[in-house]
Backbone as ProteinMPNN parsed JSONL, in Angstrom:
{"seq_chain_A": "MRIATATMFAFTLIAAASAQAAESYAFGNRVLTVGDTAGKLVELAGSPVHKEPVENKFGAHEAERWEFRRDDKTLLVTIRDGKVYQIDEVY", "coords_chain_A": {"N_chain_A": [[-25.67, 20.506, -0.67], [-24.528, 19.261, 1.528], [-23.882, 16.768, 0.48], [-21.893, 17.395, -1.384], [-19.917, 18.38, 0.346], [-19.414, 16.102, 1.902], [-18.497, 14.367, -0.082], [-16.164, 15.695, -0.929], [-14.693, 15.538, 1.456], [-14.358, 12.758, 1.638], [-12.745, 12.232, -0.633], [-10.459, 13.632, 0.152], [-9.614, 12.13, 2.361], [-8.985, 9.699, 1.084], [-6.888, 10.488, -0.619], [-4.995, 11.271, 1.296], [-4.431, 8.855, 2.501], [-3.113, 7.449, 0.527], [-0.646, 8.578, -0.081], [2.316, 9.712, 1.502], [4.135, 12.206, 2.987], [7.511, 12.694, 4.0], [10.189, 13.535, 6.242], [12.453, 12.126, 6.298], [13.975, 9.029, 5.144], [14.564, 5.611, 5.497], [17.176, 3.545, 4.385], [17.923, 0.558, 4.831], [20.289, 0.516, 7.344], [21.019, 3.114, 6.979], [20.219, 6.586, 6.547], [18.295, 8.824, 4.622], [17.782, 12.255, 4.45], [15.784, 15.251, 4.19], [17.427, 17.827, 2.556], [19.834, 16.542, 2.19], [22.345, 15.662, -0.28], [21.879, 15.087, -3.841], [23.667, 13.227, -4.743], [24.137, 11.63, -2.459], [21.628, 10.447, -2.276], [21.603, 8.839, -4.625], [23.716, 7.172, -3.96], [22.584, 5.771, -1.818], [20.106, 4.75, -2.795], [20.466, 3.954, -5.409], [20.158, 4.162, -9.016], [17.473, 6.16, -10.272], [14.265, 4.951, -11.453], [12.797, 6.531, -13.026], [12.738, 9.919, -14.118], [11.393, 13.179, -13.835], [10.692, 16.508, -14.897], [9.918, 19.26, -12.717], [7.819, 21.902, -12.916], [7.045, 25.409, -12.568], [4.004, 27.438, -12.473], [4.351, 28.979, -14.705], [5.842, 27.534, -16.421], [8.543, 27.384, -16.011], [11.531, 25.683, -15.108], [11.74, 24.169, -11.967], [12.511, 22.057, -10.321], [13.391, 18.533, -10.04], [11.669, 15.438, -10.144], [12.374, 12.39, -8.845], [11.894, 8.932, -9.282], [11.686, 5.972, -7.449], [11.565, 2.431, -6.938], [10.604, 0.683, -4.169], [10.342, -2.135, -2.371], [6.988, -2.784, -1.9], [6.094, -0.315, -2.681], [6.235, 3.047, -4.042], [8.788, 5.404, -4.161], [9.032, 8.792, -4.21], [11.186, 11.348, -4.865], [11.915, 14.675, -4.603], [14.173, 16.754, -6.162], [15.914, 19.662, -5.707], [17.939, 22.275, -6.659], [20.139, 20.551, -6.496], [19.796, 19.191, -4.129], [17.974, 17.131, -1.771], [14.664, 17.881, -1.621], [12.049, 17.152, -1.053], [10.408, 14.233, 0.189], [8.411, 11.572, -0.705], [6.308, 8.867, -0.025], [4.523, 6.538, -1.85], [1.815, 4.437, -1.77]], "CA_chain_A": [[-24.431, 21.029, -0.133], [-23.935, 18.24, 2.394], [-23.311, 15.707, -0.357], [-20.633, 17.911, -1.926], [-18.954, 18.436, 1.444], [-19.071, 14.716, 2.248], [-17.693, 13.828, -1.186], [-14.843, 16.319, -0.852], [-14.035, 14.965, 2.625], [-13.973, 11.381, 1.299], [-11.594, 12.305, -1.536], [-9.314, 14.08, 0.946], [-9.15, 10.974, 3.138], [-8.368, 8.733, 0.167], [-5.598, 11.043, -1.045], [-4.078, 11.247, 2.437], [-4.06, 7.468, 2.786], [-2.323, 6.849, -0.529], [0.683, 9.182, -0.155], [2.766, 10.232, 2.79], [5.373, 12.972, 2.915], [8.393, 12.401, 5.124], [11.416, 14.327, 6.357], [13.572, 11.2, 6.135], [13.63, 7.693, 4.673], [15.634, 4.671, 5.849], [17.669, 2.532, 3.461], [18.658, -0.31, 5.752], [20.698, 1.249, 8.551], [21.403, 4.482, 6.594], [19.03, 7.43, 6.439], [18.27, 9.981, 3.736], [16.941, 13.308, 5.012], [15.618, 16.456, 3.397], [18.639, 18.64, 2.63], [20.977, 15.753, 1.717], [22.653, 15.866, -1.687], [21.392, 14.109, -4.801], [24.681, 12.169, -4.764], [23.881, 10.705, -1.358], [20.441, 9.684, -2.658], [22.016, 7.808, -5.579], [24.538, 6.228, -3.197], [21.714, 4.935, -0.981], [18.979, 4.125, -3.491], [20.783, 3.566, -6.773], [19.617, 5.034, -10.058], [16.009, 6.193, -10.313], [13.649, 4.299, -12.608], [12.196, 7.583, -13.843], [12.942, 11.309, -13.701], [10.536, 14.116, -14.55], [10.886, 17.884, -14.441], [8.862, 19.94, -11.979], [7.776, 23.271, -13.423], [6.093, 26.295, -11.913], [2.824, 27.699, -13.302], [4.769, 29.669, -15.918], [6.603, 26.593, -17.236], [9.974, 27.429, -15.689], [12.033, 24.522, -14.366], [11.982, 24.419, -10.547], [13.106, 20.901, -9.651], [13.178, 17.248, -10.701], [11.109, 14.399, -9.284], [12.976, 11.094, -9.142], [11.049, 7.826, -8.838], [12.363, 4.729, -7.069], [10.688, 1.339, -6.485], [11.1, 0.109, -2.917], [9.409, -3.154, -1.886], [5.661, -2.689, -2.52], [5.696, 1.089, -2.802], [7.03, 3.939, -4.875], [9.389, 6.515, -3.437], [9.225, 9.96, -5.061], [12.081, 12.298, -4.206], [12.055, 15.906, -5.362], [15.52, 17.317, -6.086], [15.921, 21.092, -6.043], [19.28, 22.843, -6.48], [21.078, 19.484, -6.178], [19.547, 18.64, -2.793], [16.657, 16.533, -1.528], [13.734, 18.921, -1.198], [10.848, 16.505, -0.531], [10.377, 12.77, 0.094], [7.032, 11.084, -0.646], [6.063, 7.445, -0.202], [3.214, 6.272, -2.459], [1.475, 3.028, -1.569]], "C_chain_A": [[-23.74, 19.994, 0.742], [-23.278, 17.129, 1.597], [-21.975, 16.159, -0.926], [-19.556, 17.961, -0.852], [-18.49, 17.037, 1.829], [-18.19, 14.09, 1.178], [-16.28, 14.392, -1.148], [-14.046, 15.756, 0.323], [-13.544, 13.545, 2.333], [-12.761, 11.368, 0.378], [-10.331, 12.734, -0.795], [-8.745, 12.925, 1.761], [-8.441, 9.951, 2.259], [-6.994, 9.226, -0.272], [-4.582, 10.996, 0.086], [-3.599, 9.839, 2.736], [-3.119, 6.897, 1.742], [-0.92, 7.432, -0.663], [1.037, 9.783, 1.198], [4.096, 10.945, 2.603], [6.202, 12.694, 4.16], [9.586, 13.348, 5.093], [12.647, 13.445, 6.173], [13.047, 9.86, 5.639], [14.825, 6.788, 4.944], [15.904, 3.689, 4.718], [18.539, 1.607, 4.295], [19.0, 0.47, 7.003], [21.193, 2.662, 8.234], [20.152, 5.29, 6.298], [19.278, 8.589, 5.473], [17.345, 11.013, 4.369], [16.838, 14.475, 4.037], [16.841, 17.341, 3.63], [19.894, 17.89, 2.22], [21.176, 15.982, 0.22], [22.032, 14.774, -2.56], [22.374, 12.941, -4.907], [24.483, 11.156, -3.652], [22.653, 9.854, -1.656], [20.802, 8.552, -3.603], [22.866, 6.749, -4.888], [23.664, 5.265, -2.399], [20.696, 4.13, -1.779], [19.311, 3.585, -4.873], [20.175, 4.544, -7.765], [18.095, 5.023, -10.031], [15.484, 5.484, -11.551], [13.03, 5.326, -13.547], [12.532, 8.945, -13.247], [11.985, 12.182, -14.499], [10.756, 15.523, -14.019], [9.67, 18.38, -13.661], [8.931, 21.401, -12.405], [6.792, 24.11, -12.623], [4.947, 26.602, -12.878], [3.147, 28.435, -14.601], [5.597, 28.768, -16.841], [8.097, 26.614, -16.989], [10.362, 26.221, -14.834], [12.331, 24.912, -12.921], [12.757, 23.299, -9.881], [12.958, 19.683, -10.553], [12.586, 16.286, -9.691], [11.672, 13.061, -9.747], [12.117, 10.004, -8.527], [11.891, 6.578, -8.602], [11.317, 3.703, -6.664], [11.336, 0.706, -5.262], [10.046, -0.838, -2.373], [8.075, -3.014, -2.628], [5.192, -1.255, -2.708], [6.639, 1.846, -3.722], [7.526, 5.08, -4.011], [9.628, 7.629, -4.457], [10.049, 10.978, -4.297], [12.229, 13.506, -5.122], [13.435, 16.494, -5.083], [15.447, 18.762, -6.558], [17.296, 21.651, -5.699], [20.285, 21.789, -5.995], [20.889, 18.841, -4.815], [18.138, 18.07, -2.701], [15.765, 17.608, -0.928], [12.49, 18.319, -0.539], [10.947, 15.013, -0.751], [8.933, 12.34, 0.269], [7.015, 9.577, -0.873], [4.665, 7.268, -0.744], [2.948, 4.783, -2.346], [0.567, 2.518, -2.649]], "O_chain_A": [[-22.517, 19.859, 0.706], [-22.235, 16.608, 1.992], [-21.02, 15.383, -0.947], [-18.403, 17.619, -1.114], [-17.301, 16.816, 2.057], [-17.245, 13.366, 1.492], [-15.309, 13.654, -1.316], [-12.844, 15.522, 0.194], [-12.441, 13.173, 2.735], [-11.84, 10.577, 0.584], [-9.243, 12.24, -1.093], [-7.528, 12.762, 1.843], [-7.412, 9.399, 2.649], [-6.037, 8.452, -0.291], [-3.41, 10.704, -0.156], [-2.467, 9.655, 3.182], [-2.39, 5.948, 2.034], [-0.073, 6.819, -1.312], [0.183, 10.286, 1.927], [5.064, 10.358, 2.118], [5.658, 12.483, 5.244], [9.94, 13.89, 4.046], [13.745, 13.942, 5.923], [11.849, 9.583, 5.699], [15.965, 7.153, 4.655], [14.985, 3.083, 4.167], [19.739, 1.835, 4.449], [18.115, 1.026, 7.655], [21.728, 3.34, 9.111], [19.142, 4.745, 5.851], [20.323, 9.239, 5.506], [16.237, 10.674, 4.783], [17.695, 14.659, 3.174], [17.238, 17.573, 4.772], [20.917, 18.512, 1.931], [20.264, 16.447, -0.465], [21.705, 13.687, -2.083], [21.966, 11.801, -5.133], [24.64, 9.955, -3.87], [22.63, 8.667, -1.329], [20.357, 7.42, -3.409], [22.752, 5.562, -5.193], [23.968, 4.075, -2.313], [20.45, 2.962, -1.477], [18.522, 2.837, -5.451], [19.731, 5.628, -7.387], [17.49, 3.978, -9.79], [16.166, 5.419, -12.574], [12.77, 5.036, -14.715], [12.601, 9.103, -12.028], [11.784, 11.962, -15.693], [10.982, 15.709, -12.824], [8.54, 17.967, -13.92], [9.968, 22.052, -12.272], [5.824, 23.589, -12.068], [4.925, 26.076, -13.991], [2.307, 28.506, -15.499], [6.005, 29.195, -17.921], [8.846, 25.93, -17.687], [9.613, 25.8, -13.953], [13.075, 25.859, -12.667], [13.566, 23.543, -8.985], [12.469, 19.78, -11.678], [12.953, 16.309, -8.516], [11.473, 12.651, -10.89], [11.663, 10.129, -7.39], [12.699, 6.184, -9.444], [10.284, 4.067, -6.101], [12.478, 0.251, -5.317], [8.972, -0.401, -1.959], [8.039, -3.114, -3.854], [3.996, -1.016, -2.879], [7.691, 1.346, -4.121], [6.772, 5.652, -3.224], [10.336, 7.436, -5.445], [9.662, 11.42, -3.215], [12.624, 13.371, -6.28], [13.817, 16.705, -3.932], [14.982, 19.049, -7.661], [17.761, 21.512, -4.567], [21.168, 22.087, -5.19], [21.718, 18.039, -4.384], [17.237, 18.464, -3.441], [16.064, 18.172, 0.125], [11.942, 18.887, 0.405], [11.501, 14.565, -1.754], [8.293, 12.689, 1.261], [7.64, 9.077, -1.809], [3.709, 7.789, -0.169], [3.76, 3.964, -2.775], [0.183, 1.349, -2.633]]}, "name": "protein", "num_of_chains": 1, "seq": "MRIATATMFAFTLIAAASAQAAESYAFGNRVLTVGDTAGKLVELAGSPVHKEPVENKFGAHEAERWEFRRDDKTLLVTIRDGKVYQIDEVY"}
């Protein structure tokens, strides 16, 4: 039991270190925040390199996840109802 608990704890730490959710992201001296429009995101970051649908457990479309390359990391922005819903930095 201890080995399983230790293994689960280690995986949790690794996952937490590799991705970080944020309420905002800086593009130079301009800032994108959760709730901003998808248009503002494109204005600040340009076109995404990839878009993928986000579906609920029944297969219904809920949102889109847009992927951007920024320096040495990947920025994943979830767009829901035309607005920034979530911002994730992946290292």
